[in-house]
Amino acid sequence: MRKLVSGLFLLLSPWVGSAAAMAAPDDRAALWWSHVQILASDAYEGRGTGKPGYDKAADYVIGQLRALGLQPAGTDGYRQPVAFVEQVILADGSSARLVGPQGATPLSVPGDIIFSGSGGPVPEALDAPLVFAGYGLHLPEAGHDDFAGLDLKGKIVVVLSGGPSSISGALKSHARSERAGWLAKRGALGLIQLVTPRQVEIPWGRRTALSSQPALFFKDAALRDAATPFLTAQFDPAKSALLFAGSGHDFAQIAAAADQSAPVPSFALAQRLDARVATRRAELSSPNIIAVMPGTDRHLKKDYVVLSAHLDGYGIGTPIDGDAIYNGAIDNASGVASLLEIARALRQGKVKPKRSILFAFVTAEEKGLLGSTYFARRPTVPRKAMVADLNFDMALPIFPLTSVTPIGYDQSSLGQDAAAVSAQMNLPITPDPFPDRNVFIRSDQYSFIREGIPALFFKYGFKADTPEATVEKAWRANIYHSPKDDANQPVMPAESVKLNDYVAAVTLRVANAPDRPQWNADSFFRRFVK
């Protein structure tokens, strides 16, 4: 069954060339691609967390780790089980309306508003006033606080995408990640997140299709960010103006300012949200897969360089064009395949790592970085022995690799390691072209950063307003988090081998350096060192 998006193929075709992209140019490319094909096949049912397809994928990875001679480093052999609560929002039993000076406006669920089931138990009923908090960034250290002067207690807070260009993408992303927990501690009841129409990454129709997916939160309440029920939601960008009715402020003007990273005001809205949220909950367990390659130096082998990639996907969901399996080939069977092949390269290489290399194939990334959060907070090795995390997630081999973007390279000495390898391999570092996409917090390296461990997240480098950017945006709009992310899409396996070699070289440099990686003196994230 081919699920190829013809428009994307046409965008990719200048780079695919006369040879078919699937025809591996060498054995290493073929081997990498074979892992992707297996893990992204329909037989693995999209590798949903806690589902049989994920367990089957875990068995496959463990088999590969054994064949490579890597030692188990979980709590149960290679496995580290994690206990979750699955929470499904039942649209048929849920309702919402805006109530303002001019009466009530009914909202469809999930057509106009999408309730999230992640983070923790959601409130069954909520009737509370709305307050608009601009970009929703609490960053007093950077001289910016959208919540200053606002009465948050008992309110539902509305925030908008974007932020001042003077603040780094990493810092803005961190503030967004922390704000639900921060707001809950200050008595807010919920959070509605808006995206300006120009900043939409995934079409709203796809978001509504994904809304029926089960969400997860930790069974252990001590691991949750919010101690009390808290409602988080997204609103249709085409209808966000409804929230501002009667406030004296125009959403279109505010969105235009946000698109330019200009100042955006904070103010009370004239509307209330009256909502009923029906849910279904069940407990489940899903394991991280952890393996170790012991270091060769009798002192340094007590340290660990972590290589991470998430094994889970979206599983089986709402059908698109008749297909309900969200195969997750690029996101993230590709990253799992890369870790396996980097392990092979390190095993076969002449230069051996002096520090131990810990391979972490984590669960529940798509549910909010839960597997990596669990591992980073409750590791199977001493936490202070983990010196760095190098993360692979959704590197896109859909155009030639001519530069790299190691997200987080400007925060720690790992950036110097990445730069040194870039110089050796003629792969210059390109800054993140879209810093307001929150890439810094959207994959598993962020779980390690929150525990004070320096980290990098490797992406193909490209600049905004280039042909590569056009191809990348088309992939996100048409394939990302959909059943079309399967093994039938056009990819360039040989380019992934180049990135694997790059990351293997960075890994060896970090593993064999006399000193541990350190946060930069001016990095905000130094404060998390324990």
Coordinates of C-alpha atoms in Angstrom, one line a residue:
M1 CA 0.0 0.0 0.0
R2 CA 1.6 3.2 -1.1
K3 CA 0.7 6.3 0.8
L4 CA 3.1 8.7 -0.9
V5 CA 2.1 12.4 -1.0
S6 CA 2.7 13.3 -4.6
G7 CA 3.2 17.0 -3.9
L8 CA 5.9 16.2 -1.5
F9 CA 7.6 13.8 -3.9
L10 CA 7.6 16.6 -6.6
L11 CA 9.3 18.9 -4.0
L12 CA 11.8 16.3 -3.2
S13 CA 12.5 15.1 -6.8
P14 CA 15.3 17.6 -7.6
W15 CA 17.3 15.8 -4.9
V16 CA 16.2 12.2 -5.4
G17 CA 18.0 12.1 -8.7
S18 CA 18.0 9.3 -11.3
A19 CA 18.7 6.5 -8.7
A20 CA 15.7 5.5 -6.6
A21 CA 16.1 6.8 -3.1
M22 CA 15.3 3.4 -1.6
A23 CA 18.2 1.8 -3.5
A24 CA 20.9 1.9 -0.9
P25 CA 24.2 3.4 -2.2
D26 CA 26.2 1.2 0.3
D27 CA 25.7 -1.5 2.8
R28 CA 25.5 0.8 5.8
A29 CA 22.7 2.8 4.2
A30 CA 20.8 -0.4 3.4
L31 CA 21.2 -1.7 6.9
W32 CA 20.0 1.5 8.4
W33 CA 17.0 1.6 6.1
S34 CA 16.2 -2.1 6.9
H35 CA 15.6 -1.2 10.5
V36 CA 13.3 1.6 9.5
Q37 CA 11.3 -0.6 7.2
I38 CA 10.8 -3.2 9.9
L39 CA 9.9 -0.9 12.7
A40 CA 7.6 1.2 10.5
S41 CA 5.8 -1.7 8.9
D42 CA 2.1 -2.2 9.5
A43 CA 3.0 -5.3 11.6
Y44 CA 4.2 -2.9 14.4
E45 CA 0.9 -1.0 14.4
G46 CA 2.6 2.4 14.8
R47 CA 4.3 1.4 18.1
G48 CA 1.7 3.0 20.4
T49 CA 2.9 3.3 24.0
G50 CA 1.7 0.4 26.0
K51 CA 0.3 -1.4 23.0
P52 CA 1.3 -4.8 21.5
G53 CA 3.1 -3.1 18.5
Y54 CA 5.4 -1.2 20.9
D55 CA 6.2 -4.4 22.8
K56 CA 7.0 -6.1 19.5
A57 CA 9.3 -3.2 18.6
A58 CA 11.0 -3.4 22.0
D59 CA 11.7 -7.1 21.4
Y60 CA 13.2 -6.2 18.0
V61 CA 15.5 -3.6 19.5
I62 CA 16.6 -5.9 22.3
G63 CA 17.4 -8.6 19.8
Q64 CA 19.6 -6.1 17.9
L65 CA 21.3 -5.0 21.1
R66 CA 22.1 -8.6 22.0
A67 CA 23.5 -9.2 18.6
L68 CA 25.8 -6.2 19.0
G69 CA 27.0 -7.4 22.3
L70 CA 25.6 -4.5 24.3
Q71 CA 24.9 -5.3 28.0
P72 CA 21.4 -4.9 29.6
A73 CA 21.2 -1.8 31.8
G74 CA 17.5 -1.6 32.7
T75 CA 15.8 -2.7 35.9
D76 CA 14.5 -5.9 34.3
G77 CA 17.2 -6.9 31.8
Y78 CA 17.2 -4.4 29.1
R79 CA 13.7 -3.1 30.2
Q80 CA 12.9 -0.3 32.6
P81 CA 9.1 -0.4 33.0
V82 CA 7.2 2.8 33.5
A83 CA 3.7 3.0 35.0
F84 CA 1.2 5.3 33.3
V85 CA -2.4 6.3 33.4
E86 CA -4.0 6.4 30.0
Q87 CA -6.6 9.2 29.6
V88 CA -8.9 9.5 26.6
I89 CA -11.0 12.6 26.0
L90 CA -14.5 11.4 25.0
A91 CA -15.7 14.0 22.5
D92 CA -19.3 12.7 22.5
G93 CA -19.6 13.4 26.3
S94 CA -17.7 16.7 26.3
S95 CA -19.0 20.2 25.6
A96 CA -17.9 23.8 25.7
R97 CA -19.2 27.3 25.2
L98 CA -18.0 30.8 25.5
V99 CA -20.2 33.0 27.7
G100 CA -19.9 36.8 27.4
P101 CA -21.8 40.1 27.5
Q102 CA -23.6 39.2 24.2
G103 CA -24.7 35.7 25.3
A104 CA -23.4 32.2 24.8
T105 CA -21.4 30.8 21.8
P106 CA -21.4 27.0 21.6
L107 CA -18.1 25.4 20.7
S108 CA -17.7 22.0 19.0
V109 CA -15.3 19.5 20.6
P110 CA -12.9 18.9 19.0
G111 CA -13.8 21.0 16.0
D112 CA -13.3 24.4 17.7
I113 CA -11.5 23.5 20.8
I114 CA -9.3 20.5 21.6
F115 CA -8.9 19.4 25.2
S116 CA -5.7 17.7 26.2
G117 CA -5.6 14.6 28.3
S118 CA -1.9 14.8 29.1
G119 CA -0.2 16.1 32.3
G120 CA -2.7 14.6 34.8
P121 CA -6.4 14.2 35.5
V122 CA -8.5 16.9 33.8
P123 CA -11.3 18.6 35.6
E124 CA -14.7 17.1 34.8
A125 CA -16.4 20.6 34.8
L126 CA -15.1 24.1 34.6
D127 CA -16.7 27.5 34.4
A128 CA -14.2 30.3 34.7
P129 CA -13.3 33.7 33.3
L130 CA -10.6 34.1 30.6
V131 CA -7.5 36.3 30.8
F132 CA -5.1 36.9 27.9
A133 CA -1.4 36.7 28.9
G134 CA 0.2 37.6 25.6
Y135 CA 3.0 35.2 24.7
G136 CA 2.6 33.4 28.1
L137 CA 6.3 33.7 29.0
H138 CA 7.4 34.1 32.6
L139 CA 11.0 35.1 32.2
P140 CA 11.9 37.8 34.7
E141 CA 15.6 36.9 34.3
A142 CA 15.3 38.0 30.7
G143 CA 13.3 41.2 31.6
H144 CA 10.0 39.7 30.3
D145 CA 6.9 38.5 32.2
D146 CA 3.6 38.3 30.4
F147 CA 1.9 37.4 33.7
A148 CA 3.0 40.5 35.6
G149 CA 0.0 42.3 37.1
L150 CA -2.5 39.7 36.1
D151 CA -5.0 38.1 38.5
L152 CA -4.5 34.4 37.7
K153 CA -6.3 32.7 40.5
G154 CA -9.5 30.9 39.4
K155 CA -8.8 31.9 35.8
I156 CA -8.3 30.2 32.5
V157 CA -5.2 31.7 30.9
V158 CA -5.1 32.3 27.1
V159 CA -1.6 32.6 25.5
L160 CA -0.3 33.1 21.9
S161 CA 2.5 31.5 20.0
G162 CA 5.7 33.4 19.4
G163 CA 7.7 35.8 21.6
P164 CA 10.3 38.6 21.6
S165 CA 13.1 37.9 19.1
S166 CA 15.6 39.3 21.7
I167 CA 15.0 36.2 23.8
S168 CA 16.6 32.9 22.7
G169 CA 14.5 30.2 21.3
A170 CA 15.8 27.8 24.0
L171 CA 14.7 30.1 26.8
K172 CA 11.2 30.8 25.3
S173 CA 10.7 27.1 24.7
H174 CA 11.6 26.3 28.3
A175 CA 9.2 28.9 29.6
R176 CA 6.4 27.4 27.5
S177 CA 7.2 23.9 28.9
E178 CA 7.1 25.0 32.5
R179 CA 4.1 27.3 32.4
A180 CA 1.2 24.9 33.0
G181 CA 2.8 23.7 36.2
W182 CA 3.7 27.3 37.1
L183 CA 0.2 28.5 36.5
A184 CA -1.4 25.6 38.5
K185 CA 0.7 26.5 41.5
R186 CA -0.6 30.0 41.4
G187 CA -4.3 29.0 41.3
A188 CA -5.0 29.1 37.6
L189 CA -7.5 26.5 36.5
G190 CA -6.5 26.0 32.8
L191 CA -4.5 27.1 29.8
I192 CA -5.7 27.7 26.2
Q193 CA -2.9 27.9 23.7
L194 CA -3.4 29.8 20.4
V195 CA -1.3 29.8 17.3
T196 CA -1.4 32.7 14.8
P197 CA -2.7 31.6 11.4
R198 CA 0.7 32.3 9.8
Q199 CA 2.6 30.1 12.4
V200 CA 0.4 27.0 11.9
E201 CA 2.7 24.0 11.5
I202 CA 0.1 21.1 11.4
P203 CA -3.2 21.8 9.7
W204 CA -6.1 22.1 12.2
G205 CA -7.9 19.1 10.6
R206 CA -4.9 16.9 11.4
R207 CA -4.9 18.1 15.0
T208 CA -8.5 17.3 15.4
A209 CA -7.8 13.8 14.0
L210 CA -5.1 13.3 16.5
S211 CA -7.3 14.5 19.4
S212 CA -8.9 11.1 19.8
Q213 CA -5.5 9.6 20.6
P214 CA -5.1 8.4 24.2
A215 CA -3.0 10.7 26.4
L216 CA -0.8 9.5 29.2
F217 CA 0.4 10.8 32.5
F218 CA 2.5 9.3 35.3
K219 CA 0.8 6.9 37.7
D220 CA 3.1 8.3 40.4
A221 CA 1.7 11.7 41.2
A222 CA 5.1 12.8 42.5
L223 CA 6.4 12.8 38.9
R224 CA 3.6 15.1 37.5
D225 CA 4.1 18.8 37.0
A226 CA 0.7 19.8 38.4
A227 CA -0.6 18.5 41.7
T228 CA -4.2 19.3 41.0
P229 CA -6.5 18.8 38.0
F230 CA -5.7 21.4 35.3
L231 CA -7.2 21.9 31.9
T232 CA -5.1 22.5 28.8
A233 CA -6.6 23.1 25.4
Q234 CA -5.9 24.3 21.9
F235 CA -8.2 26.6 19.9
D236 CA -8.8 26.6 16.1
P237 CA -6.6 29.4 14.7
A238 CA -9.4 30.4 12.3
K239 CA -11.8 31.0 15.2
S240 CA -9.5 32.5 17.8
A241 CA -11.1 35.9 17.4
L242 CA -14.2 34.5 19.3
L243 CA -12.1 34.6 22.5
F244 CA -11.5 38.3 22.2
A245 CA -15.1 39.3 21.5
G246 CA -16.1 42.2 23.7
S247 CA -12.6 42.8 25.0
G248 CA -11.9 45.9 22.9
H249 CA -8.9 44.2 21.3
D250 CA -8.7 42.8 17.8
F251 CA -7.1 39.3 17.5
A252 CA -6.0 39.9 13.9
Q253 CA -3.9 42.9 15.1
I254 CA -2.5 40.9 18.0
A255 CA -1.6 38.0 15.7
A256 CA 0.1 40.4 13.2
A257 CA 2.2 41.8 16.0
A258 CA 3.1 38.3 17.2
D259 CA 4.2 37.3 13.7
Q260 CA 6.7 40.2 13.9
S261 CA 7.8 39.3 17.4
A262 CA 6.5 42.7 18.5
P263 CA 5.2 43.5 22.0
V264 CA 1.8 41.9 22.7
P265 CA -0.4 43.2 25.6
S266 CA -1.9 41.2 28.5
F267 CA -5.5 41.9 29.6
A268 CA -8.7 40.4 31.0
L269 CA -11.1 39.0 28.4
A270 CA -14.8 39.5 28.4
Q271 CA -15.6 35.8 27.9
R272 CA -15.9 32.8 30.2
L273 CA -15.3 29.2 29.3
D274 CA -18.0 26.8 30.4
A275 CA -16.8 23.3 29.7
R276 CA -17.6 19.7 30.5
V277 CA -14.9 17.1 29.9
A278 CA -15.7 13.4 29.7
T279 CA -12.8 11.0 30.0
R280 CA -11.9 7.3 30.2
R281 CA -8.9 6.2 32.2
A282 CA -7.0 3.0 32.5
E283 CA -3.6 2.0 33.9
L284 CA -0.8 0.6 31.7
S285 CA 2.9 0.0 31.6
S286 CA 5.5 0.5 28.9
P287 CA 9.3 0.0 29.1
N288 CA 12.3 2.1 28.2
I289 CA 15.0 -0.1 26.6
I290 CA 18.4 0.6 28.2
A291 CA 21.8 -0.9 27.1
V292 CA 25.4 -0.1 27.9
M293 CA 28.7 -0.3 26.1
P294 CA 31.2 -0.2 28.9
G295 CA 34.1 2.2 28.6
T296 CA 37.7 1.2 28.3
D297 CA 39.3 3.6 30.8
R298 CA 39.2 2.2 34.4
H299 CA 38.4 5.7 35.8
L300 CA 36.3 7.3 33.0
K301 CA 34.1 4.2 32.4
K302 CA 32.3 5.2 35.6
D303 CA 30.9 8.1 33.6
Y304 CA 28.1 7.7 31.0
V305 CA 27.4 9.4 27.7
V306 CA 23.7 8.8 26.9
L307 CA 22.5 8.3 23.3
S308 CA 18.7 8.6 23.2
A309 CA 15.9 8.1 20.7
H310 CA 12.2 7.4 21.3
L311 CA 10.8 4.1 20.2
D312 CA 7.1 4.9 20.5
G313 CA 4.8 6.4 17.8
Y314 CA 1.2 7.4 17.5
G315 CA -0.1 3.8 17.1
I316 CA -3.5 3.3 15.5
G317 CA -5.7 6.4 15.2
T318 CA -8.2 8.2 13.2
P319 CA -8.0 7.0 9.5
I320 CA -6.7 9.4 6.9
D321 CA -7.4 8.3 3.3
G322 CA -8.5 4.9 4.7
D323 CA -5.3 4.2 6.6
A324 CA -5.4 4.2 10.4
I325 CA -1.8 3.0 11.2
Y326 CA 0.5 5.9 12.1
N327 CA 3.7 4.1 11.1
G328 CA 6.2 6.6 12.3
A329 CA 9.0 5.9 9.9
I330 CA 10.9 9.1 10.1
D331 CA 9.3 10.0 13.5
N332 CA 11.1 8.0 14.9
A333 CA 12.0 4.6 13.6
S334 CA 14.7 6.5 11.8
G335 CA 16.2 7.6 15.1
V336 CA 16.1 4.2 16.6
A337 CA 17.8 2.8 13.5
S338 CA 20.5 5.5 13.8
L339 CA 21.3 4.6 17.4
L340 CA 21.6 0.9 16.5
E341 CA 24.0 1.7 13.6
I342 CA 26.0 4.1 15.8
A343 CA 26.3 1.3 18.3
R344 CA 27.6 -0.9 15.5
A345 CA 30.1 1.7 14.4
L346 CA 31.4 2.3 17.9
R347 CA 31.8 -1.5 18.4
Q348 CA 33.7 -1.9 15.2
G349 CA 35.8 1.3 15.3
K350 CA 39.5 1.2 16.0
V351 CA 39.1 4.0 18.6
K352 CA 37.1 2.8 21.6
P353 CA 35.1 5.1 23.9
K354 CA 36.8 5.6 27.3
R355 CA 33.6 6.6 29.0
S356 CA 30.7 4.1 29.0
I357 CA 28.0 4.7 26.3
L358 CA 24.4 4.3 27.5
F359 CA 21.8 3.6 24.8
A360 CA 18.3 4.7 25.8
F361 CA 15.4 3.8 23.6
V362 CA 12.6 5.6 25.4
T363 CA 8.9 5.2 25.5
A364 CA 6.0 7.8 25.5
E365 CA 7.9 10.7 23.9
E366 CA 4.8 11.5 21.8
K367 CA 2.9 11.7 25.1
G368 CA 5.0 14.4 26.5
L369 CA 8.6 13.1 26.9
L370 CA 7.4 10.8 29.6
G371 CA 9.8 7.9 29.1
S372 CA 12.9 10.1 29.0
T373 CA 11.6 12.1 32.0
Y374 CA 11.2 9.0 34.0
F375 CA 14.7 7.7 33.1
A376 CA 16.4 11.1 33.7
R377 CA 14.7 11.4 37.1
R378 CA 15.1 7.7 38.1
P379 CA 18.0 6.4 36.0
T380 CA 19.4 2.9 36.1
V381 CA 22.9 4.3 36.7
P382 CA 23.9 7.0 39.2
R383 CA 22.4 10.3 38.0
K384 CA 25.6 12.3 38.6
A385 CA 27.5 9.8 36.4
M386 CA 25.5 10.8 33.3
V387 CA 27.7 13.5 31.7
A388 CA 25.8 14.3 28.5
D389 CA 22.8 13.3 26.4
L390 CA 23.0 13.1 22.6
N391 CA 19.5 12.7 21.1
F392 CA 18.2 11.5 17.8
D393 CA 14.6 12.3 16.8
M394 CA 13.1 12.8 13.3
A395 CA 16.2 13.8 11.4
L396 CA 14.9 14.3 7.9
P397 CA 16.9 12.5 5.2
I398 CA 14.8 14.2 2.5
F399 CA 17.5 16.5 1.1
P400 CA 21.3 16.3 1.1
L401 CA 23.1 16.8 4.5
T402 CA 25.3 19.8 3.9
S403 CA 25.1 21.3 7.4
V404 CA 23.9 20.3 10.9
T405 CA 21.8 22.0 13.6
P406 CA 22.6 20.5 17.0
I407 CA 19.9 22.0 19.0
G408 CA 21.4 23.3 22.3
Y409 CA 24.9 23.8 20.9
D410 CA 25.0 27.3 22.2
Q411 CA 24.3 26.3 25.8
S412 CA 27.2 24.0 26.8
S413 CA 30.7 22.9 25.9
L414 CA 29.0 20.2 23.8
G415 CA 28.7 22.9 21.2
Q416 CA 32.5 23.1 21.0
D417 CA 32.6 19.4 20.5
A418 CA 30.0 19.6 17.7
A419 CA 31.9 22.5 16.1
A420 CA 35.2 20.6 16.1
V421 CA 33.6 17.6 14.4
S422 CA 31.8 20.0 12.0
A423 CA 35.2 21.4 10.9
Q424 CA 36.6 17.9 10.4
M425 CA 33.7 16.6 8.4
N426 CA 32.9 19.9 6.5
L427 CA 29.4 20.0 8.0
P428 CA 29.0 23.5 9.3
I429 CA 26.6 24.3 12.1
T430 CA 23.5 26.2 11.1
P431 CA 21.4 27.9 13.8
D432 CA 17.8 26.7 14.3
P433 CA 15.9 28.5 11.4
F434 CA 12.5 28.4 13.3
P435 CA 13.3 29.0 17.0
D436 CA 9.6 29.6 17.9
R437 CA 8.7 26.0 16.9
N438 CA 9.8 25.0 20.4
V439 CA 12.2 22.4 19.1
F440 CA 14.4 22.8 22.1
I441 CA 11.7 21.2 24.4
R442 CA 10.1 18.9 21.9
S443 CA 12.3 15.9 22.2
D444 CA 13.9 13.8 24.8
Q445 CA 17.1 15.7 25.3
Y446 CA 15.0 18.3 27.2
S447 CA 14.3 15.7 29.9
F448 CA 18.0 15.5 30.6
I449 CA 18.5 19.3 30.5
R450 CA 15.8 19.7 33.2
E451 CA 18.0 17.4 35.4
G452 CA 21.1 19.6 34.7
I453 CA 22.7 17.3 32.1
P454 CA 24.1 19.1 29.0
A455 CA 22.5 17.8 25.8
L456 CA 22.3 18.1 22.1
F457 CA 19.5 17.2 19.7
F458 CA 20.7 16.6 16.1
K459 CA 18.9 17.9 13.1
Y460 CA 19.7 18.4 9.4
G461 CA 20.8 22.0 8.9
F462 CA 19.0 24.4 6.6
K463 CA 18.1 28.1 6.5
A464 CA 14.7 29.7 6.3
D465 CA 13.6 30.8 2.9
T466 CA 15.6 28.1 1.1
P467 CA 14.4 25.1 -1.1
E468 CA 15.3 22.8 1.8
A469 CA 13.0 24.8 4.1
T470 CA 10.2 24.5 1.6
V471 CA 10.6 20.7 1.4
E472 CA 10.8 20.5 5.2
K473 CA 7.6 22.5 5.7
A474 CA 5.8 20.4 3.1
W475 CA 6.8 17.3 4.9
R476 CA 5.5 18.6 8.2
A477 CA 2.2 19.8 6.6
N478 CA 1.5 16.6 4.7
I479 CA 3.3 13.7 6.4
Y480 CA 4.3 14.5 10.0
H481 CA 2.1 12.7 12.6
S482 CA 0.0 11.0 9.9
P483 CA -0.3 7.5 8.4
K484 CA 1.8 8.9 5.5
D485 CA 4.9 8.8 7.6
D486 CA 5.7 5.3 6.4
A487 CA 8.4 3.5 4.5
N488 CA 6.9 4.4 1.1
Q489 CA 7.9 8.1 1.2
P490 CA 11.0 9.3 -0.7
V491 CA 14.1 9.4 1.6
M492 CA 17.9 9.4 1.1
P493 CA 19.4 6.7 3.3
A494 CA 23.0 7.6 2.5
E495 CA 22.5 11.0 3.9
S496 CA 21.4 9.4 7.2
V497 CA 24.7 7.5 7.3
K498 CA 26.5 10.8 7.1
L499 CA 24.6 12.2 10.1
N500 CA 25.2 8.9 12.0
D501 CA 28.9 9.2 11.4
Y502 CA 28.8 12.8 12.6
V503 CA 27.0 11.9 15.8
A504 CA 29.3 8.9 16.4
A505 CA 32.3 11.2 16.1
V506 CA 30.8 13.7 18.6
T507 CA 30.1 10.8 20.9
L508 CA 33.7 9.6 20.8
R509 CA 35.0 13.1 21.3
V510 CA 32.9 13.5 24.4
A511 CA 33.5 10.0 25.7
N512 CA 37.3 10.4 25.4
A513 CA 37.8 13.9 26.6
P514 CA 39.6 14.3 29.9
D515 CA 37.0 16.6 31.3
R516 CA 33.2 16.3 31.5
P517 CA 31.0 18.6 29.4
Q518 CA 30.1 21.8 31.2
W519 CA 27.3 24.3 30.9
N520 CA 28.4 27.7 29.5
A521 CA 28.8 30.4 32.2
D522 CA 25.9 32.4 30.8
S523 CA 23.5 29.5 30.2
F524 CA 20.1 29.7 31.9
F525 CA 20.1 25.9 32.3
R526 CA 23.1 25.8 34.6
R527 CA 20.7 26.3 37.5
F528 CA 19.3 22.7 37.1
V529 CA 22.6 21.1 38.0
K530 CA 22.0 18.9 41.0

